[in-house]
mmCIF file of C-alpha atoms in Angstrom:
data_model
loop_
_atom_site.group_PDB
_atom_site.id
_atom_site.type_symbol
_atom_site.label_atom_id
_atom_site.label_comp_id
_atom_site.label_asym_id
_atom_site.label_seq_id
_atom_site.Cartn_x
_atom_site.Cartn_y
_atom_site.Cartn_z
ATOM 1 C CA MET A 1 1.391 -36.850 -26.364
ATOM 2 C CA PHE A 2 -1.504 -35.104 -25.739
ATOM 3 C CA ASN A 3 -1.017 -33.522 -22.259
ATOM 4 C CA ILE A 4 2.059 -32.748 -23.202
ATOM 5 C CA VAL A 5 1.085 -30.330 -25.684
ATOM 6 C CA SER A 6 -1.703 -29.328 -22.744
ATOM 7 C CA TYR A 7 1.092 -28.585 -20.593
ATOM 8 C CA VAL A 8 2.930 -27.020 -22.660
ATOM 9 C CA ILE A 9 -0.218 -24.558 -23.409
ATOM 10 C CA PHE A 10 -0.949 -24.213 -19.898
ATOM 11 C CA LEU A 11 3.031 -23.517 -18.141
ATOM 12 C CA THR A 12 2.836 -20.572 -21.256
ATOM 13 C CA VAL A 13 0.390 -19.012 -20.096
ATOM 14 C CA SER A 14 -0.219 -19.025 -16.455
ATOM 15 C CA SER A 15 3.822 -18.249 -16.362
ATOM 16 C CA TYR A 16 2.585 -14.871 -19.096
ATOM 17 C CA ILE A 17 -0.159 -14.326 -16.773
ATOM 18 C CA THR A 18 1.595 -14.586 -13.026
ATOM 19 C CA ILE A 19 4.720 -12.701 -14.396
ATOM 20 C CA ASP A 20 2.864 -9.497 -15.974
ATOM 21 C CA VAL A 21 -0.356 -9.178 -13.415
ATOM 22 C CA GLY A 22 3.144 -9.792 -10.879
ATOM 23 C CA ARG A 23 4.259 -6.929 -12.817
ATOM 24 C CA ARG A 24 1.656 -4.317 -12.942
ATOM 25 C CA CYS A 25 0.953 -4.894 -9.026
ATOM 26 C CA PHE A 26 4.048 -4.382 -8.166
ATOM 27 C CA HIS A 27 4.185 -0.889 -10.136
ATOM 28 C CA ALA A 28 0.788 0.192 -9.279
ATOM 29 C CA GLY A 29 0.849 -1.178 -5.487
ATOM 30 C CA LYS A 30 3.861 1.532 -5.422
ATOM 31 C CA ALA A 31 1.203 4.553 -5.346
ATOM 32 C CA TYR A 32 -1.199 3.215 -3.636
ATOM 33 C CA LEU A 33 0.997 2.116 -0.501
ATOM 34 C CA GLU A 34 2.436 5.117 -0.081
ATOM 35 C CA TYR A 35 -1.248 6.518 -0.272
ATOM 36 C CA LEU A 36 -1.939 4.125 2.902
ATOM 37 C CA ILE A 37 1.481 4.230 4.619
ATOM 38 C CA HIS A 38 3.393 7.600 3.373
ATOM 39 C CA ASP A 39 6.431 6.016 4.815
ATOM 40 C CA SER A 40 8.439 5.108 0.565
ATOM 41 C CA GLU A 41 10.772 2.897 2.147
ATOM 42 C CA MET A 42 8.160 0.749 4.226
ATOM 43 C CA CYS A 43 6.299 0.338 0.936
ATOM 44 C CA LEU A 44 9.136 -0.578 -1.217
ATOM 45 C CA THR A 45 9.823 -3.162 1.128
ATOM 46 C CA ILE A 46 6.272 -3.912 1.774
ATOM 47 C CA ASN A 47 5.488 -3.742 -1.929
ATOM 48 C CA ARG A 48 8.830 -5.900 -2.245
ATOM 49 C CA ILE A 49 7.513 -8.989 0.225
ATOM 50 C CA LEU A 50 4.351 -9.174 -1.526
ATOM 51 C CA LEU A 51 5.555 -9.748 -4.531
ATOM 52 C CA GLY A 52 7.815 -12.263 -3.239
ATOM 53 C CA CYS A 53 4.995 -13.991 -1.799
ATOM 54 C CA TYR A 54 2.688 -13.372 -4.903
ATOM 55 C CA TYR A 55 5.382 -15.166 -7.126
ATOM 56 C CA LEU A 56 6.135 -17.964 -4.620
ATOM 57 C CA LEU A 57 2.303 -19.085 -4.241
ATOM 58 C CA ASN A 58 2.035 -18.988 -7.847
ATOM 59 C CA LEU A 59 4.897 -21.575 -8.765
ATOM 60 C CA GLY A 60 3.762 -23.698 -6.320
ATOM 61 C CA TYR A 61 0.260 -23.741 -7.428
ATOM 62 C CA ILE A 62 0.931 -24.556 -10.927
ATOM 63 C CA ALA A 63 3.729 -27.395 -9.484
ATOM 64 C CA VAL A 64 1.127 -28.800 -7.852
ATOM 65 C CA ASN A 65 -1.367 -27.993 -10.527
ATOM 66 C CA LEU A 66 0.550 -30.450 -12.561
ATOM 67 C CA ALA A 67 1.737 -32.930 -10.729
ATOM 68 C CA PHE A 68 -2.358 -33.393 -10.427
ATOM 69 C CA TRP A 69 -3.171 -33.374 -13.944
ATOM 70 C CA GLU A 70 -5.344 -36.012 -15.737
ATOM 71 C CA ARG A 71 -4.465 -38.427 -18.878
ATOM 72 C CA VAL A 72 -6.038 -36.424 -22.064
ATOM 73 C CA SER A 73 -6.928 -38.008 -24.329
ATOM 74 C CA SER A 74 -8.039 -35.289 -27.054
ATOM 75 C CA MET A 75 -7.492 -32.198 -28.795
ATOM 76 C CA GLU A 76 -10.938 -31.221 -27.047
ATOM 77 C CA GLU A 77 -9.795 -32.243 -23.642
ATOM 78 C CA VAL A 78 -6.301 -30.287 -24.144
ATOM 79 C CA VAL A 79 -8.595 -27.518 -24.532
ATOM 80 C CA ALA A 80 -11.365 -27.847 -21.642
ATOM 81 C CA VAL A 81 -8.309 -28.734 -19.480
ATOM 82 C CA THR A 82 -5.818 -26.779 -20.424
ATOM 83 C CA ALA A 83 -8.826 -23.342 -20.121
ATOM 84 C CA ILE A 84 -10.416 -25.054 -16.830
ATOM 85 C CA ARG A 85 -6.884 -24.789 -15.032
ATOM 86 C CA ILE A 86 -5.872 -20.937 -16.903
ATOM 87 C CA GLY A 87 -9.565 -20.305 -15.137
ATOM 88 C CA TYR A 88 -8.581 -21.297 -11.755
ATOM 89 C CA ILE A 89 -5.395 -19.868 -11.627
ATOM 90 C CA THR A 90 -7.067 -16.137 -13.607
ATOM 91 C CA LEU A 91 -9.367 -16.592 -10.526
ATOM 92 C CA ILE A 92 -7.196 -17.316 -7.193
ATOM 93 C CA LEU A 93 -5.001 -14.587 -8.930
ATOM 94 C CA CYS A 94 -8.375 -11.916 -9.162
ATOM 95 C CA VAL A 95 -8.777 -13.261 -4.726
ATOM 96 C CA LEU A 96 -5.629 -12.645 -3.920
ATOM 97 C CA HIS A 97 -4.774 -9.050 -5.744
ATOM 98 C CA TYR A 98 -8.604 -8.158 -3.664
ATOM 99 C CA MET A 99 -7.788 -9.377 -0.572
ATOM 100 C CA ASN A 100 -4.353 -7.202 -0.244
ATOM 101 C CA ILE A 101 -5.668 -4.423 -1.886
ATOM 102 C CA PHE A 102 -8.796 -4.698 1.676
ATOM 103 C CA THR A 103 -6.076 -5.964 3.829
ATOM 104 C CA LEU A 104 -3.955 -3.137 3.728
ATOM 105 C CA TYR A 105 -7.382 -0.546 2.938
ATOM 106 C CA PHE A 106 -7.707 -2.161 7.018
ATOM 107 C CA LEU A 107 -3.990 -2.249 8.094
ATOM 108 C CA ARG A 108 -4.571 1.602 6.824
ATOM 109 C CA ASN A 109 -7.607 1.983 8.735
ATOM 110 C CA LYS A 110 -7.319 0.607 12.089
ATOM 111 C CA LEU A 111 -3.631 2.831 12.084
ATOM 112 C CA THR A 112 -5.273 6.636 11.630
ATOM 113 C CA LEU A 113 -7.795 5.537 14.685
ATOM 114 C CA LYS A 114 -5.748 5.137 17.250
#
């Protein structure tokens, strides 16, 4: 019973975080990409690819995370296990976001040096 409660909480919160962060990065990323690349059509294509990869990676992580969930036997464990799992996904999203920003920045610098 406690596992089902923690699954529902985890799926709800992680889905909301994934969708909300994806939308925000997609909309805010347009200006950043246009500043770096100066081609609006290419920026839109890159932005869509990044969003698709982002969703696939997060959905895959959520599915794998559920597959390796340990047995939860109390309400305290529900809170602890769910918070840890949500914390992991939040940290992964943060790292991925900054990796994308730095990669695009360094690619832009490399292109302007040529």
